[in-house]
Short mmCIF file of C-alpha atoms in Angstrom, two decimals:
data_model
loop_
_atom_site.label_atom_id
_atom_site.label_comp_id
_atom_site.label_asym_id
_atom_site.label_seq_id
_atom_site.Cartn_x
_atom_site.Cartn_y
_atom_site.Cartn_z
CA UNK A 1 0.00 0.00 0.00
CA UNK A 2 1.60 3.25 -1.04
CA UNK A 3 1.32 5.73 1.78
CA UNK A 4 1.77 9.39 1.11
CA UNK A 5 3.23 12.02 3.34
CA UNK A 6 -0.12 13.73 3.84
CA UNK A 7 -1.90 10.60 5.04
CA UNK A 8 0.96 9.61 7.38
CA UNK A 9 1.12 13.08 8.82
CA UNK A 10 -2.64 13.20 9.39
CA UNK A 11 -2.44 9.88 11.25
CA UNK A 12 0.53 11.06 13.27
CA UNK A 13 -1.22 14.24 14.34
CA UNK A 14 -4.27 12.16 15.25
CA UNK A 15 -2.03 9.90 17.31
CA UNK A 16 -0.45 12.87 19.10
CA UNK A 17 -3.96 13.99 20.01
CA UNK A 18 -4.62 10.52 21.42
CA UNK A 19 -6.50 8.74 18.60
CA UNK A 20 -5.55 5.06 18.96
CA UNK A 21 -7.14 4.01 15.64
CA UNK A 22 -5.11 6.58 13.71
CA UNK A 23 -2.06 5.43 15.58
CA UNK A 24 -2.57 1.75 14.76
CA UNK A 25 -3.09 2.60 11.06
CA UNK A 26 0.08 4.66 11.14
CA UNK A 27 2.23 1.94 12.71
CA UNK A 28 0.78 -0.74 10.39
CA UNK A 29 1.72 1.36 7.38
CA UNK A 30 5.14 2.18 8.75
CA UNK A 31 6.18 -1.46 9.25
CA UNK A 32 6.45 -2.38 5.53
CA UNK A 33 7.84 1.08 4.78
CA UNK A 34 10.66 0.53 7.25
CA UNK A 35 11.17 -3.05 6.08
CA UNK A 36 11.77 -1.70 2.57
CA UNK A 37 14.00 1.08 3.90
CA UNK A 38 16.26 -1.37 5.74
CA UNK A 39 16.01 -3.99 2.99
CA UNK A 40 17.60 -1.55 0.57
CA UNK A 41 20.46 -0.75 2.96
CA UNK A 42 21.24 -3.90 4.91
CA UNK A 43 22.68 -6.99 3.25
CA UNK A 44 22.63 -9.31 6.26
CA UNK A 45 18.85 -9.43 5.88
CA UNK A 46 16.17 -11.35 7.81
CA UNK A 47 16.30 -11.04 11.58
CA UNK A 48 18.43 -7.90 11.56
CA UNK A 49 15.88 -6.09 9.44
CA UNK A 50 12.89 -7.17 11.54
CA UNK A 51 14.80 -6.23 14.71
CA UNK A 52 15.45 -2.76 13.35
CA UNK A 53 11.86 -2.36 12.17
CA UNK A 54 10.66 -3.14 15.70
CA UNK A 55 13.29 -0.94 17.36
CA UNK A 56 12.27 1.92 15.09
CA UNK A 57 8.55 1.44 15.82
CA UNK A 58 9.36 1.54 19.54
CA UNK A 59 11.43 4.68 19.01
CA UNK A 60 8.58 6.29 17.06
CA UNK A 61 6.42 5.52 20.08
CA UNK A 62 8.70 6.67 22.89
CA UNK A 63 10.03 9.74 21.02
CA UNK A 64 6.76 10.78 19.38
CA UNK A 65 6.79 14.05 21.33
CA UNK A 66 9.76 15.17 19.21
CA UNK A 67 7.63 15.26 16.06
CA UNK A 68 6.85 18.85 15.09
CA UNK A 69 3.30 18.99 13.67
CA UNK A 70 4.35 21.66 11.19
CA UNK A 71 7.10 19.65 9.55
CA UNK A 72 7.39 16.69 7.22
CA UNK A 73 6.58 13.38 8.86
CA UNK A 74 8.68 11.16 6.61
CA UNK A 75 11.79 13.27 7.21
CA UNK A 76 11.29 12.77 10.94
CA UNK A 77 10.65 9.04 10.51
CA UNK A 78 13.64 8.30 8.31
CA UNK A 79 15.94 10.37 10.51
CA UNK A 80 14.99 8.02 13.35
CA UNK A 81 15.35 5.00 11.05
CA UNK A 82 18.87 6.02 10.05
CA UNK A 83 19.86 6.67 13.65
CA UNK A 84 18.50 3.25 14.65
CA UNK A 85 20.41 1.52 11.87
CA UNK A 86 23.72 3.05 12.93
CA UNK A 87 22.93 2.33 16.56
CA UNK A 88 21.99 -1.28 15.78
CA UNK A 89 25.25 -2.03 14.02
CA UNK A 90 27.36 -0.17 16.52
CA UNK A 91 25.87 -2.32 19.26
CA UNK A 92 26.06 -5.64 17.45
CA UNK A 93 29.68 -4.87 16.63
CA UNK A 94 30.37 -4.10 20.26
CA UNK A 95 28.84 -7.37 21.36
CA UNK A 96 31.07 -9.46 19.07
CA UNK A 97 34.78 -8.55 19.16
CA UNK A 98 36.08 -7.99 15.65
CA UNK A 99 38.72 -10.77 15.70
CA UNK A 100 36.16 -13.30 16.82
CA UNK A 101 33.68 -12.12 14.23
CA UNK A 102 36.24 -12.65 11.50
CA UNK A 103 36.85 -16.18 12.78
CA UNK A 104 33.13 -16.88 12.78
CA UNK A 105 32.72 -15.61 9.26
CA UNK A 106 35.58 -17.72 7.92
CA UNK A 107 34.27 -20.80 9.70
CA UNK A 108 30.77 -20.21 8.37
CA UNK A 109 32.14 -19.65 4.92
CA UNK A 110 34.09 -22.92 4.88
CA UNK A 111 31.17 -24.99 6.16
CA UNK A 112 28.87 -23.64 3.46
CA UNK A 113 31.65 -24.31 0.95
CA UNK A 114 32.12 -27.94 1.93
CA UNK A 115 28.38 -28.39 2.07
CA UNK A 116 28.06 -27.07 -1.47
CA UNK A 117 30.88 -29.41 -2.49
CA UNK A 118 28.99 -32.40 -1.06
CA UNK A 119 25.80 -31.35 -2.82
CA UNK A 120 27.57 -31.10 -6.17
CA UNK A 121 29.17 -34.54 -5.69
CA UNK A 122 25.79 -35.99 -4.81
CA UNK A 123 24.22 -34.52 -7.94
CA UNK A 124 27.03 -35.57 -10.29
CA UNK A 125 26.72 -39.18 -9.07
CA UNK A 126 23.24 -39.29 -10.56
CA UNK A 127 24.62 -38.62 -14.08
CA UNK A 128 26.20 -41.10 -16.47
CA UNK A 129 29.99 -41.19 -15.78
CA UNK A 130 30.90 -39.62 -19.11
CA UNK A 131 28.71 -36.55 -18.55
CA UNK A 132 29.77 -36.24 -14.90
CA UNK A 133 33.46 -36.45 -15.88
CA UNK A 134 33.06 -33.81 -18.59
CA UNK A 135 31.29 -31.39 -16.24
CA UNK A 136 33.81 -31.97 -13.47
CA UNK A 137 36.72 -31.34 -15.83
CA UNK A 138 35.42 -28.23 -17.60
CA UNK A 139 33.25 -26.58 -14.94
CA UNK A 140 34.89 -27.49 -11.63
CA UNK A 141 38.54 -28.10 -12.44
CA UNK A 142 38.73 -25.32 -14.98
CA UNK A 143 40.05 -27.29 -17.97
CA UNK A 144 39.43 -26.15 -21.51
CA UNK A 145 37.31 -28.34 -23.77
CA UNK A 146 40.46 -29.49 -25.65
CA UNK A 147 42.24 -30.44 -22.40
CA UNK A 148 39.16 -32.30 -21.14
CA UNK A 149 38.91 -34.16 -24.46
CA UNK A 150 42.57 -35.18 -24.31
CA UNK A 151 42.31 -36.23 -20.65
CA UNK A 152 39.16 -38.33 -21.27
CA UNK A 153 40.35 -39.77 -24.55
CA UNK A 154 37.21 -38.57 -26.38
CA UNK A 155 36.46 -36.00 -29.06
CA UNK A 156 35.99 -32.28 -28.34
CA UNK A 157 32.42 -32.26 -29.63
CA UNK A 158 31.69 -35.27 -27.44
CA UNK A 159 32.84 -33.25 -24.40
CA UNK A 160 30.67 -30.30 -25.36
CA UNK A 161 27.61 -32.45 -25.90
CA UNK A 162 28.20 -34.32 -22.63
CA UNK A 163 28.50 -31.08 -20.67
CA UNK A 164 25.40 -29.69 -22.30
CA UNK A 165 23.28 -32.79 -21.70
CA UNK A 166 24.61 -33.26 -18.20
CA UNK A 167 23.84 -29.67 -17.14
CA UNK A 168 20.40 -29.91 -18.67
CA UNK A 169 19.68 -33.11 -16.76
CA UNK A 170 20.99 -31.54 -13.51
CA UNK A 171 18.86 -28.45 -14.02
CA UNK A 172 15.79 -30.59 -14.54
CA UNK A 173 16.60 -32.59 -11.42
CA UNK A 174 17.13 -29.49 -9.26
CA UNK A 175 13.91 -27.96 -10.47
CA UNK A 176 12.18 -31.24 -9.72
CA UNK A 177 13.49 -31.44 -6.15
CA UNK A 178 12.75 -27.76 -5.56
CA UNK A 179 9.12 -28.35 -6.35
CA UNK B 1 7.11 -10.69 19.97
CA UNK B 2 6.18 -10.30 16.33
CA UNK B 3 5.72 -6.93 14.74
CA UNK B 4 1.92 -7.12 14.64
CA UNK B 5 1.76 -7.83 18.38
CA UNK B 6 4.19 -4.99 19.01
CA UNK B 7 1.99 -2.58 17.07
CA UNK B 8 -1.02 -3.69 19.12
CA UNK B 9 0.86 -3.18 22.38
CA UNK B 10 2.14 0.25 21.34
CA UNK B 11 -1.26 1.54 20.25
CA UNK B 12 -2.81 0.39 23.53
CA UNK B 13 -0.11 2.39 25.34
CA UNK B 14 -0.94 5.63 23.50
CA UNK B 15 -1.30 8.81 25.51
CA UNK B 16 -1.86 12.23 23.95
CA UNK B 17 1.11 14.56 23.59
CA UNK B 18 0.76 18.25 24.32
CA UNK B 19 1.83 20.87 21.83
CA UNK B 20 5.35 22.26 22.25
CA UNK B 21 6.24 19.23 24.34
CA UNK B 22 9.94 19.53 23.44
CA UNK B 23 10.11 23.20 24.47
CA UNK B 24 8.25 22.51 27.71
CA UNK B 25 10.56 19.68 28.65
CA UNK B 26 13.69 21.72 27.90
CA UNK B 27 12.34 24.67 29.89
CA UNK B 28 11.62 22.39 32.84
CA UNK B 29 15.18 21.04 32.79
CA UNK B 30 16.69 24.53 32.57
CA UNK B 31 14.52 26.00 35.33
CA UNK B 32 15.15 23.10 37.69
CA UNK B 33 18.91 23.30 37.07
CA UNK B 34 18.96 27.09 37.33
CA UNK B 35 17.20 26.95 40.71
CA UNK B 36 19.96 24.68 41.97
CA UNK B 37 22.62 27.02 40.52
CA UNK B 38 20.96 30.06 42.07
CA UNK B 39 20.80 28.33 45.45
CA UNK B 40 24.49 27.42 45.08
CA UNK B 41 25.69 30.94 44.33
CA UNK B 42 23.38 32.70 46.80
CA UNK B 43 24.22 30.34 49.66
CA UNK B 44 28.00 30.34 49.11
CA UNK B 45 29.00 33.74 47.69
CA UNK B 46 25.76 35.63 48.26
CA UNK B 47 24.08 38.11 45.96
CA UNK B 48 25.77 41.40 45.20
CA UNK B 49 24.91 43.70 48.12
CA UNK B 50 23.52 46.40 45.83
CA UNK B 51 21.41 44.04 43.71
CA UNK B 52 18.21 46.00 44.20
CA UNK B 53 19.84 49.28 43.39
CA UNK B 54 21.71 47.83 40.43
CA UNK B 55 18.50 46.50 38.94
CA UNK B 56 17.37 50.08 38.57
CA UNK B 57 20.46 51.00 36.55
CA UNK B 58 21.26 50.22 32.94
CA UNK B 59 24.49 48.22 33.25
CA UNK B 60 22.75 45.40 35.07
CA UNK B 61 20.22 45.16 32.23
CA UNK B 62 22.92 45.25 29.60
CA UNK B 63 24.39 42.17 31.27
CA UNK B 64 21.08 40.46 31.71
CA UNK B 65 19.98 41.43 28.23
CA UNK B 66 23.09 39.76 26.88
CA UNK B 67 22.82 36.53 28.87
CA UNK B 68 19.03 36.27 28.53
CA UNK B 69 19.01 36.80 24.77
CA UNK B 70 21.74 34.18 24.42
CA UNK B 71 19.61 31.88 26.55
CA UNK B 72 16.63 32.37 24.27
CA UNK B 73 18.72 31.74 21.15
CA UNK B 74 20.16 28.63 22.82
CA UNK B 75 16.68 27.30 23.64
CA UNK B 76 15.77 27.48 19.95
CA UNK B 77 19.01 25.79 18.94
CA UNK B 78 18.61 23.05 21.52
CA UNK B 79 14.94 22.44 20.68
CA UNK B 80 15.92 21.99 17.03
CA UNK B 81 18.78 19.63 17.71
CA UNK B 82 16.65 17.65 20.16
CA UNK B 83 14.62 16.43 17.17
CA UNK B 84 15.83 13.66 14.89
CA UNK B 85 15.59 15.97 11.85
CA UNK B 86 17.05 19.31 12.95
CA UNK B 87 16.57 20.71 9.46
CA UNK B 88 18.23 23.92 8.41
CA UNK B 89 20.48 25.24 11.18
CA UNK B 90 21.28 28.55 9.56
CA UNK B 91 18.77 30.57 11.67
CA UNK B 92 20.92 29.67 14.67
CA UNK B 93 23.41 32.31 13.53
CA UNK B 94 21.03 34.83 15.09
CA UNK B 95 22.81 33.93 18.32
CA UNK B 96 25.71 36.17 17.28
CA UNK B 97 23.45 39.25 17.33
CA UNK B 98 23.62 39.71 21.14
CA UNK B 99 27.39 39.29 20.97
CA UNK B 100 27.69 41.98 18.31
CA UNK B 101 25.37 44.32 20.20
CA UNK B 102 27.38 43.92 23.39
CA UNK B 103 30.61 44.47 21.46
CA UNK B 104 29.18 47.72 20.10
CA UNK B 105 28.30 48.89 23.60
CA UNK B 106 31.80 47.89 24.70
CA UNK B 107 33.42 50.00 21.99
CA UNK B 108 31.26 53.00 22.90
CA UNK B 109 32.24 52.61 26.56
CA UNK B 110 35.92 52.39 25.66
CA UNK B 111 35.74 55.56 23.59
CA UNK B 112 34.26 57.40 26.55
CA UNK B 113 37.01 56.21 28.89
CA UNK B 114 40.64 57.38 29.00
CA UNK B 115 42.83 54.61 27.63
CA UNK B 116 44.79 54.35 30.89
CA UNK B 117 41.67 52.81 32.49
CA UNK B 118 41.03 50.29 29.74
CA UNK B 119 42.95 47.43 31.32
CA UNK B 120 41.10 47.92 34.61
CA UNK B 121 37.76 47.92 32.82
CA UNK B 122 38.62 44.78 30.94
CA UNK B 123 39.94 42.76 33.88
CA UNK B 124 37.65 44.17 36.60
CA UNK B 125 38.13 42.61 40.01
CA UNK B 126 37.13 39.09 39.19
CA UNK B 127 38.28 38.15 35.67
CA UNK B 128 40.21 35.14 36.98
CA UNK B 129 37.18 33.53 38.66
CA UNK B 130 34.30 34.70 36.48
CA UNK B 131 34.61 32.13 33.62
CA UNK B 132 35.08 29.29 36.06
CA UNK B 133 32.10 30.26 38.18
CA UNK B 134 29.92 30.49 35.07
CA UNK B 135 31.12 27.03 34.04
CA UNK B 136 30.51 25.66 37.52
CA UNK B 137 26.98 27.08 37.64
CA UNK B 138 26.33 25.59 34.20
CA UNK B 139 26.84 22.06 35.55
CA UNK B 140 23.49 21.70 37.41
CA UNK B 141 21.68 23.20 34.43
CA UNK B 142 23.40 20.82 32.04
CA UNK B 143 22.37 17.95 34.27
CA UNK B 144 18.80 19.24 34.17
CA UNK B 145 19.04 19.27 30.37
CA UNK B 146 20.33 15.71 30.31
CA UNK B 147 17.15 14.82 32.13
CA UNK B 148 15.15 16.67 29.45
CA UNK B 149 17.01 14.83 26.72
CA UNK B 150 16.13 11.43 28.11
CA UNK B 151 12.80 11.77 26.32
CA UNK B 152 14.10 13.59 23.24
CA UNK B 153 15.69 12.24 20.10
CA UNK B 154 18.85 14.04 18.94
CA UNK B 155 20.67 12.43 16.01
CA UNK B 156 23.53 14.92 15.76
CA UNK B 157 24.81 14.27 19.22
CA UNK B 158 27.83 16.55 19.23
CA UNK B 159 25.86 19.53 17.94
CA UNK B 160 23.04 18.78 20.38
CA UNK B 161 25.57 18.60 23.21
CA UNK B 162 27.07 21.93 22.17
CA UNK B 163 23.62 23.57 22.00
CA UNK B 164 22.74 22.21 25.44
CA UNK B 165 26.11 23.52 26.68
CA UNK B 166 25.29 26.95 25.26
CA UNK B 167 21.91 26.89 26.94
CA UNK B 168 23.41 25.79 30.26
CA UNK B 169 26.23 28.35 30.00
CA UNK B 170 24.02 31.27 29.02
CA UNK B 171 21.47 30.59 31.75
CA UNK B 172 24.29 30.03 34.26
CA UNK B 173 25.65 33.46 33.31
CA UNK B 174 22.16 34.88 33.89
CA UNK B 175 22.20 33.39 37.37
CA UNK B 176 25.74 34.63 37.99
CA UNK B 177 24.62 38.22 37.36
CA UNK B 178 22.89 38.02 40.76
CA UNK B 179 26.31 37.87 42.38
CA UNK B 180 28.73 39.56 40.01
CA UNK B 181 29.18 43.32 40.57
CA UNK B 182 31.26 43.97 37.44
CA UNK B 183 29.96 46.77 35.26
CA UNK B 184 31.85 47.09 31.97
CA UNK B 185 30.57 45.61 28.73
CA UNK B 186 33.99 44.37 27.61
CA UNK B 187 34.35 42.51 30.91
CA UNK B 188 31.09 40.67 30.25
CA UNK B 189 31.90 40.22 26.59
CA UNK B 190 35.20 38.56 27.41
CA UNK B 191 34.86 36.68 30.66
CA UNK B 192 31.19 35.74 30.69
CA UNK B 193 31.48 34.64 27.08
CA UNK B 194 34.58 32.62 27.91
CA UNK B 195 32.69 30.77 30.64
CA UNK B 196 29.78 30.14 28.25
CA UNK B 197 32.20 28.95 25.59
CA UNK B 198 33.74 26.48 28.04
CA UNK B 199 30.25 25.14 28.69
CA UNK B 200 29.70 24.79 24.92
CA UNK B 201 32.95 22.84 24.60
CA UNK B 202 32.05 20.64 27.54
CA UNK B 203 28.64 19.95 26.00
CA UNK B 204 30.15 19.11 22.61
CA UNK B 205 32.56 16.74 24.33
CA UNK B 206 29.93 15.01 26.43
CA UNK B 207 27.04 15.03 23.95
CA UNK B 208 28.01 11.93 21.95
CA UNK B 209 28.46 9.99 25.17
CA UNK B 210 25.57 11.18 27.31
CA UNK B 211 22.87 11.97 24.76
CA UNK B 212 22.84 8.66 22.94
CA UNK B 213 19.43 7.06 23.22
CA UNK B 214 17.88 3.73 22.36
#
């Protein structure tokens, strides 16, 4: 729902005068607005974004007296949202020492890597050996088509066709399991 | 708690907000702090013995005019910076008007005085304590403002701290006029302003630490 400045401001002024219905409409409209705001700026995603949305809604509530009825509402809102974003990351950085964080990231990275490796192995096993070998050689080990052909003792066009058919079969299988 | 539940809880907690709530809260902090400062100066050093008489003369009002107009300018600055979106800060330059006016009065006074007396006019009897007393009296007022800020939402913390320092310093100088018997404009321009400036610096230093909110 696109919400315009005028509508938000009218709700906010209603809320300042004590109208709970206006206030609930306001907050309900702000939640997706803030989600989009943080979604555009934060890559870590998910929980972080929802945390910040909630923190900002609470700040809108506790600091609502600082809204000046004669000025733009969205400017006020996004100034709070920006402050909350900086505050959020400053705090989460303080809670995890930088060295440790780096260790965690590397560890997480390597587990996802080896997991991906296992998945690929699992998938290649389902293909005929010739296709699996051709894909492994050209796509995972970085050989050229000529090198793969020489290594496998088959023709270059055979390698290309094998890779093509193999990838097509894998794609079909992945789509099938995703469904 | 999911966001929908949070919204429900917040809208049940709604209470109306009065107009000019920021200004009211700042004024309350300043007045409470200034009462403490006034009690401090009156109970330790006492008021100037001729306070009543002086209030009928012009020099007292030049001093008070200076410190009070700075206080008013500082209230506007602080109220702006207490909001998350301070907006255009250029109007805050109006705060230099009282300084320029006082400087003009100072120049006029100097021209009317033989130059051999200039140093005496400038240093008075209390130049070495005046800035420090102003700074000291600014402390309770600054604490009062920190209380005000607990409900406000500054996002430029250093600037907000400096503005609160200016407000504390200028109102402390207003309180100090009750005690200080100095009369010349250049004395006030130099030593009062120095004390106020120290309060501004202190505020700018402490703002990022003490005015952060969650």
